[in-house]
CSV table of C-alpha atoms in Angstrom, one decimal:
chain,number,residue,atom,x,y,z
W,10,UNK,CA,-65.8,63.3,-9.6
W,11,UNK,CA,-62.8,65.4,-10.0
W,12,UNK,CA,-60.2,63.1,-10.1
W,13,UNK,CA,-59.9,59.6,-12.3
W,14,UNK,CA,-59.9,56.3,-10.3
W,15,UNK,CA,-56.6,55.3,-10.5
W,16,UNK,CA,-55.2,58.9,-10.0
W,17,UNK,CA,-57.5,59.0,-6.6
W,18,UNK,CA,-56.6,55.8,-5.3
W,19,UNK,CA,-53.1,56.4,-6.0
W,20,UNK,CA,-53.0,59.6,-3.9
W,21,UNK,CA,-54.5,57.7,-1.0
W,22,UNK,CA,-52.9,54.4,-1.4
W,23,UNK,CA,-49.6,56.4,-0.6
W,24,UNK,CA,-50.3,56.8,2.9
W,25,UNK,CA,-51.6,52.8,3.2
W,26,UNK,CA,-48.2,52.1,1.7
W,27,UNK,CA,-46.9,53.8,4.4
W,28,UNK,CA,-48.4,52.4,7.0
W,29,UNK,CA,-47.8,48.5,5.4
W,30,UNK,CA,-44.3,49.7,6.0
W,31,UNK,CA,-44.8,51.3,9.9
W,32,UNK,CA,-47.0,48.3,10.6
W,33,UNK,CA,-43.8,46.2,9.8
W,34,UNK,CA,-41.6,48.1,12.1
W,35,UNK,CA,-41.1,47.1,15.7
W,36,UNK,CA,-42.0,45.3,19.0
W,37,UNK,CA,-43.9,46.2,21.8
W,38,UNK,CA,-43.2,46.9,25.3
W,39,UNK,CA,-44.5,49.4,28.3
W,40,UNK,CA,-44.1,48.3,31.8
W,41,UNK,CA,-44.0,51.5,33.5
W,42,UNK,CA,-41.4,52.0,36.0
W,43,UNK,CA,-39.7,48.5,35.1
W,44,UNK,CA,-35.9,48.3,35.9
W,45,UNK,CA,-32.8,46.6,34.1
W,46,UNK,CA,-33.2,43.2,33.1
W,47,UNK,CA,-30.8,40.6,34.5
W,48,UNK,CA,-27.0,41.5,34.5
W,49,UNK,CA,-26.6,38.1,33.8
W,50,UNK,CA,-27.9,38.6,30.5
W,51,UNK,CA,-25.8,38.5,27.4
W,52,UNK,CA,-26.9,41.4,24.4
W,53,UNK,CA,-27.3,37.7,22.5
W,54,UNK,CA,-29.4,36.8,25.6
W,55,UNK,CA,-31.4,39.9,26.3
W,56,UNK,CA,-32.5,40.4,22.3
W,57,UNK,CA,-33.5,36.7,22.3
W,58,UNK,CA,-35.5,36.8,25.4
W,59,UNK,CA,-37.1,40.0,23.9
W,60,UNK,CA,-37.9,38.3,20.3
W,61,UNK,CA,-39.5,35.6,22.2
W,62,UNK,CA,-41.8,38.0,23.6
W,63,UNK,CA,-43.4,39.2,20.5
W,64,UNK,CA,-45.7,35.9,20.5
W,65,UNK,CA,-47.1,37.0,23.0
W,66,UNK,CA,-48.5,40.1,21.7
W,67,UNK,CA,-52.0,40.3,20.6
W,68,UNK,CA,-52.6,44.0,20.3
W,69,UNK,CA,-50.4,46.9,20.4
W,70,UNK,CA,-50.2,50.8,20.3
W,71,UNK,CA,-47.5,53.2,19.2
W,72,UNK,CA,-45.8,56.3,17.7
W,73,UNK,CA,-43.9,56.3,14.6
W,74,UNK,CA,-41.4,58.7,13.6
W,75,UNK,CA,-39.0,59.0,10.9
W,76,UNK,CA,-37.8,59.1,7.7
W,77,UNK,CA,-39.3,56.3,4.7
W,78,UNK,CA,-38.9,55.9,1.0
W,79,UNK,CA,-40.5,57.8,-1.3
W,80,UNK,CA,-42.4,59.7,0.9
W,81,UNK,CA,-39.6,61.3,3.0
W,82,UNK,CA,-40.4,62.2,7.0
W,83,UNK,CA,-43.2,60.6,8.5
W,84,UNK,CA,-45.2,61.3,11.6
W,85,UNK,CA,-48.4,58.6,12.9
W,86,UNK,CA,-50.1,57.2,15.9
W,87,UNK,CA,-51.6,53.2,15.7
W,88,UNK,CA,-53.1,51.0,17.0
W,89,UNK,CA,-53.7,47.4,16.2
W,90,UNK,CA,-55.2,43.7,17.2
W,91,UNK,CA,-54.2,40.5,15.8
W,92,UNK,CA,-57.3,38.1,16.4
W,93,UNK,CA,-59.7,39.5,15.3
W,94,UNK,CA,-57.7,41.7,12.6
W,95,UNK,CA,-58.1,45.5,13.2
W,96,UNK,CA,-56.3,48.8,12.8
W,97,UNK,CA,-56.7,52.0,13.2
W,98,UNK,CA,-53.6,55.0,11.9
W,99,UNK,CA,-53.6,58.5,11.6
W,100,UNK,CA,-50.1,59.5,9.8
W,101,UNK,CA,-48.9,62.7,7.9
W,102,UNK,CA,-46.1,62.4,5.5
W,103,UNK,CA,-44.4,66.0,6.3
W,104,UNK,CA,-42.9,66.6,3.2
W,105,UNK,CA,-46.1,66.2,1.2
W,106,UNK,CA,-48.1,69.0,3.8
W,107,UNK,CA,-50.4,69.6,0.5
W,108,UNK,CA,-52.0,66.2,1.3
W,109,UNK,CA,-52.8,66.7,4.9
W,110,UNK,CA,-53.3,63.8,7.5
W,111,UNK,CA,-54.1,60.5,6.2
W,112,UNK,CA,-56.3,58.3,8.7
W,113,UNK,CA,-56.3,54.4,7.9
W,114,UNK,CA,-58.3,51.9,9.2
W,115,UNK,CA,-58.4,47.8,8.5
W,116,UNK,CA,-62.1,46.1,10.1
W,117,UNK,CA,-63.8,43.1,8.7
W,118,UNK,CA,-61.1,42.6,6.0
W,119,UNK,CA,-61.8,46.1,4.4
W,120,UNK,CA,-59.0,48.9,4.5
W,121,UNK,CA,-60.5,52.6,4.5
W,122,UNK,CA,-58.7,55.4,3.4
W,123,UNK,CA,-59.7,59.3,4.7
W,124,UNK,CA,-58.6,62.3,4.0
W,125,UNK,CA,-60.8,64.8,5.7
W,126,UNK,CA,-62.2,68.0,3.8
W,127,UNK,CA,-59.6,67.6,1.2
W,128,UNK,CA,-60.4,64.3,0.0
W,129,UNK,CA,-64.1,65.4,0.2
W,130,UNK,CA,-63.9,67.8,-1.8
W,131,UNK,CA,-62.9,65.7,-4.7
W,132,UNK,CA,-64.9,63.1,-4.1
W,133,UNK,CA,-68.3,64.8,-4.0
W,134,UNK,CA,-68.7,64.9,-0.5
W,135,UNK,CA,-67.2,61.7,-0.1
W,136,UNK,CA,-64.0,61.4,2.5
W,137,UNK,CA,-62.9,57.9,3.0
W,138,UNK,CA,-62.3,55.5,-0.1
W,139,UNK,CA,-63.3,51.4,0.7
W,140,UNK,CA,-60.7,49.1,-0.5
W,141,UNK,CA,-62.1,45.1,-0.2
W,142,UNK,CA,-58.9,43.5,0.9
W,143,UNK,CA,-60.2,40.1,-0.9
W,144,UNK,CA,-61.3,41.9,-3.9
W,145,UNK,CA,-57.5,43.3,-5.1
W,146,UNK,CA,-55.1,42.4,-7.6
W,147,UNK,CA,-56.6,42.2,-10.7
W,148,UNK,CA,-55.6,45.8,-11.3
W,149,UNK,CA,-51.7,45.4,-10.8
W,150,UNK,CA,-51.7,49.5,-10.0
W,151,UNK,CA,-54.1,48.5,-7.4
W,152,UNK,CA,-52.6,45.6,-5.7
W,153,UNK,CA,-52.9,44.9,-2.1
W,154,UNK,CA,-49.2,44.9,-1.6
W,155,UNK,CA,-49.4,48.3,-2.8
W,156,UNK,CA,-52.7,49.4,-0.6
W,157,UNK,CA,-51.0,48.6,2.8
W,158,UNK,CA,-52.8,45.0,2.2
W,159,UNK,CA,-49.8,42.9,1.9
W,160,UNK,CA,-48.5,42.9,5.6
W,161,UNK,CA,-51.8,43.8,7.4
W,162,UNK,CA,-52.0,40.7,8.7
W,163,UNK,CA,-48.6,40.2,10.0
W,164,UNK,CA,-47.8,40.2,14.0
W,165,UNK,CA,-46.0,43.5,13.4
W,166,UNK,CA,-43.4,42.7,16.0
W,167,UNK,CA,-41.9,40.1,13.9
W,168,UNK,CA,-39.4,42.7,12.3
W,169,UNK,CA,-37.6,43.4,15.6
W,170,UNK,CA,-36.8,39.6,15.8
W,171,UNK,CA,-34.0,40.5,12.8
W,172,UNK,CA,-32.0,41.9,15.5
W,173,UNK,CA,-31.3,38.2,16.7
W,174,UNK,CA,-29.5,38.0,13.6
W,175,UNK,CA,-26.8,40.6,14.1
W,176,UNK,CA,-23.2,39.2,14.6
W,177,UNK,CA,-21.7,42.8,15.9
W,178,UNK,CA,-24.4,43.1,18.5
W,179,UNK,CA,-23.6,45.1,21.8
W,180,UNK,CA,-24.6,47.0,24.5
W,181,UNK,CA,-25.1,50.6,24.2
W,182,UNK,CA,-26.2,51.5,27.9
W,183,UNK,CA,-29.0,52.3,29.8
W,184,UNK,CA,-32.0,55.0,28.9
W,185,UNK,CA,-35.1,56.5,30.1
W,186,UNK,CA,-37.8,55.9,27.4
W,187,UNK,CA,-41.1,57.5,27.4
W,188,UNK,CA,-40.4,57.5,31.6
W,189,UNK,CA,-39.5,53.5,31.2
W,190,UNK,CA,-36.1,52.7,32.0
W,191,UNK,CA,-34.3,50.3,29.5
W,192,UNK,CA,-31.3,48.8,28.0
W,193,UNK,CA,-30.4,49.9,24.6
W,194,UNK,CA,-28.9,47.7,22.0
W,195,UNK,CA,-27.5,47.9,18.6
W,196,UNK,CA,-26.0,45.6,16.0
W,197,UNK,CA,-26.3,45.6,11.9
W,198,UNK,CA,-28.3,42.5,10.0
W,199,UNK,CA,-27.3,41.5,6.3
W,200,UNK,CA,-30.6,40.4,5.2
W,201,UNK,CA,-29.6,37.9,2.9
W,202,UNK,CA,-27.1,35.7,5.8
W,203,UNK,CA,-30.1,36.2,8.5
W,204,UNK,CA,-32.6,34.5,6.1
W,205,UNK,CA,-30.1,31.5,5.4
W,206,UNK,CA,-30.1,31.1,9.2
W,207,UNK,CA,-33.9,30.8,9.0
W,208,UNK,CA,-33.8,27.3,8.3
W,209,UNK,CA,-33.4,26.0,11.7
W,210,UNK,CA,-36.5,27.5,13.2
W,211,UNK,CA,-39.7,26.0,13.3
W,212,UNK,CA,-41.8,26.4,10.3
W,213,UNK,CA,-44.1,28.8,11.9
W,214,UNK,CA,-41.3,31.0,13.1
W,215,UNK,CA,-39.7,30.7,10.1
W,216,UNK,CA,-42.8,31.4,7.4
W,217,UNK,CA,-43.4,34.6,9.5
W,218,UNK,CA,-39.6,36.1,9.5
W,219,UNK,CA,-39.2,35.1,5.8
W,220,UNK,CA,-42.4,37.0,5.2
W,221,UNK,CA,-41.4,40.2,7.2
W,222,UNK,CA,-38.0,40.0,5.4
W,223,UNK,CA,-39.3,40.4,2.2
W,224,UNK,CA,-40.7,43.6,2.4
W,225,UNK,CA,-37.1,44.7,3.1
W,226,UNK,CA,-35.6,42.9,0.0
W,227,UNK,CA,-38.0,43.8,-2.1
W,228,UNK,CA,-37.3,47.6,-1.4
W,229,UNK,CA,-33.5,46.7,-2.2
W,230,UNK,CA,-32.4,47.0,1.0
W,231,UNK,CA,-29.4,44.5,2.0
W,232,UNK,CA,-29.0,45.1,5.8
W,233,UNK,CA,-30.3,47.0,8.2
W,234,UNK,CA,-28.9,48.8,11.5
W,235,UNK,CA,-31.0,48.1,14.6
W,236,UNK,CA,-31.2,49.7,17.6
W,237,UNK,CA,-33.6,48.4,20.7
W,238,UNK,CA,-34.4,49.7,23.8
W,239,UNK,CA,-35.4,46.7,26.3
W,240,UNK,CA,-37.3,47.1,29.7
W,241,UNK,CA,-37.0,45.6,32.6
W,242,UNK,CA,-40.1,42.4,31.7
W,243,UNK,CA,-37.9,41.7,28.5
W,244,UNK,CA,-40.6,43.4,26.4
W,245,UNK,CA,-39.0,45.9,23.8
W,246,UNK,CA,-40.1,49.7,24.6
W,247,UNK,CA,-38.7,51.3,21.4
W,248,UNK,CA,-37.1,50.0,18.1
W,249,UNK,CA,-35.5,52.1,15.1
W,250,UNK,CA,-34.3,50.3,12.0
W,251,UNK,CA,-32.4,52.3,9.5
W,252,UNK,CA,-31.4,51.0,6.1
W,253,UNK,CA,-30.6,52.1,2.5
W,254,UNK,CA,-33.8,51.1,-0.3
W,255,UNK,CA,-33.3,52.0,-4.0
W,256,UNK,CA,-35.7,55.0,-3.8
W,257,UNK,CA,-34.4,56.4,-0.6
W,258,UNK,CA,-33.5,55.9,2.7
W,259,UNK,CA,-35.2,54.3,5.8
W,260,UNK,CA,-35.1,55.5,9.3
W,261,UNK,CA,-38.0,54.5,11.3
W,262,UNK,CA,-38.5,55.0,14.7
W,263,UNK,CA,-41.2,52.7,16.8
W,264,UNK,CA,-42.1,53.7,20.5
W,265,UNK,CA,-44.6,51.8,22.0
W,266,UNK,CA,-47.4,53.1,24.2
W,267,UNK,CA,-49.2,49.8,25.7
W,268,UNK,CA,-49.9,46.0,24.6
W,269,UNK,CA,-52.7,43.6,25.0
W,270,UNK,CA,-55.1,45.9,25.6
W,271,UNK,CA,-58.5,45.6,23.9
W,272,UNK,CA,-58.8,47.8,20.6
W,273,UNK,CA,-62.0,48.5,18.7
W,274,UNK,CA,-61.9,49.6,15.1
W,275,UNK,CA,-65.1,50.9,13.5
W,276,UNK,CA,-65.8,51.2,9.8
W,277,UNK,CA,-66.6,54.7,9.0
W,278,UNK,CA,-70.4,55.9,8.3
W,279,UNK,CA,-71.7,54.7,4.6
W,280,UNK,CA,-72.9,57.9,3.4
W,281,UNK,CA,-69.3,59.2,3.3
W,282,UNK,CA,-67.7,56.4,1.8
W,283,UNK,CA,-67.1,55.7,-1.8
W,284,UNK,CA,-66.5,52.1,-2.3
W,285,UNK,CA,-63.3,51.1,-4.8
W,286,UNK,CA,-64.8,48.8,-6.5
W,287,UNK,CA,-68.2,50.6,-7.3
W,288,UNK,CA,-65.6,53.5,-8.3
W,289,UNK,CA,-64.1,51.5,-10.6
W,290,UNK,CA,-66.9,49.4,-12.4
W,291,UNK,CA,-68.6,53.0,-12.8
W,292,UNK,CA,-65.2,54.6,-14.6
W,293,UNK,CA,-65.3,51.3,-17.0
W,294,UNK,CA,-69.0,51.7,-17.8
W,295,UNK,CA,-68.5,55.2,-18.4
């Protein structure tokens, strides 16, 4: 092969990091033709009703768009089911066109990476890469937080639940999403004070917030701005979180297509697959 292990799986692993951080953006709504929710409904009220939606959600898909760290603008269409775990991404990073589109997909708790032509041409006719989710870590350059692995298995709508968080929330006004008609909010979230008020959820609630929160911290990110648009079944139709990490700045945009719908992920043929670990017991042998 052209390329060394740990030079290929790094140029792939980018766009899984990618998508660990898209798959950690959002909630989920689409109720076409809904109308405002009730104008009895406080901002505090509305984003509530809204975060208590997201349990609700057992598959979802959507459109990303934006800006993320490290790899700069971002474009990508996924979709997702929580039980059993599956997902399927196809995202470009637009300020690395030299890498092409980058399709991901998570099945039987195996991630695989493809490239297209690209990738197969440096792989000896080989276009997707195998990663066994169980199976990483012992290479810290290979780690699953790093492979998109780390927040796979996350409800990905927990992030928009931050918003609950905000002390300045308010109002922004009504909007046509997508042809949905919603209620936009906004408000900021200092990471650290939302986290400290954490401790009087339940311990389910609060295990999966704490876990979506540290993806944030971890990128050096102290508080977010939030913005969510809200339809008319209290479901969240789009959601954009902006925020500053130590290598670069965030500004992700979720809209979201449907919701509990069934979604079937297939793992791609065997004959054009190159399996990590194979890769790497081969590259240690040799």
């Amino acid at each position: 092969m052209k390329l060394s292990v740990n030079t290929l799986a790094r140029h792939r692993a980018a766009g899984a990091a990618f998508a660990a951080l898209a798959l950690g953006a959002g909630a989920v709504g689409c109720s076409k033709g809904a109308g405002d929710e009730s104008p009895a409904l406080t901002p505090a009220a509305a984003v509530a009703k809204a975060a208590k939606k997201t349990d609700e959600i057992t598959s979802l898909h959507y459109r990303m768009k934006g800006q993320v760290p490290e790899e700069g603008r971002v474009t990508g269409e996924a979709s997702m089911s929580m039980k059993p775990l599956a997902m399927s991404m196809k995202m470009t990073a637009e300020d690395q066109a030299t890498d092409g589109p980058v399709e991901i997909r998570l099945v039987d708790k195996a991630m695989y990476i493809g490239g297209g032509a690209k990738a197969a041409k440096e792989m000896d006719g080989k276009s997707w890469i195998k990663f066994d989710m169980s199976a990483l870590g012992a290479d810290k350059e290979l780690s699953a937080n790093q492979l998109g692995g780390g927040q796979a298995d996350k409800n990905p709508a927990t992030d928009s639940t931050f918003l609950t968080g905000s002390k300045d929330l308010k109002k922004v006004g009504t909007e046509t999403v997508d042809g949905v008609k919603t209620t936009h909010y906004k408000g900021t979230v200092p990471l650290d004070a939302f986290r400290k008020s954490l401790k009087s959820q339940d311990k389910d609630t609060r295990e999966k917030r704490e876990k979506a929160l540290d993806q944030y911290t971890k990128m050096g990110i102290d508080s977010l701005t939030m913005d969510m648009w809200i339809d008319g079944q209290d479901h969240t139709k789009q959601f954009r979180m902006r925020g500053t990490a130590d290598k670069g700045p965030l500004d992700l945009t979720i809209t979201f297509l449907d919701y509990n719908k069934p979604v079937t992920v297939t793992a791609p043929p065997a004959k054009d697959t190159v399996d990590l670990a194979e890769m790497m017991k081969g590259a240690q042998q040799g």
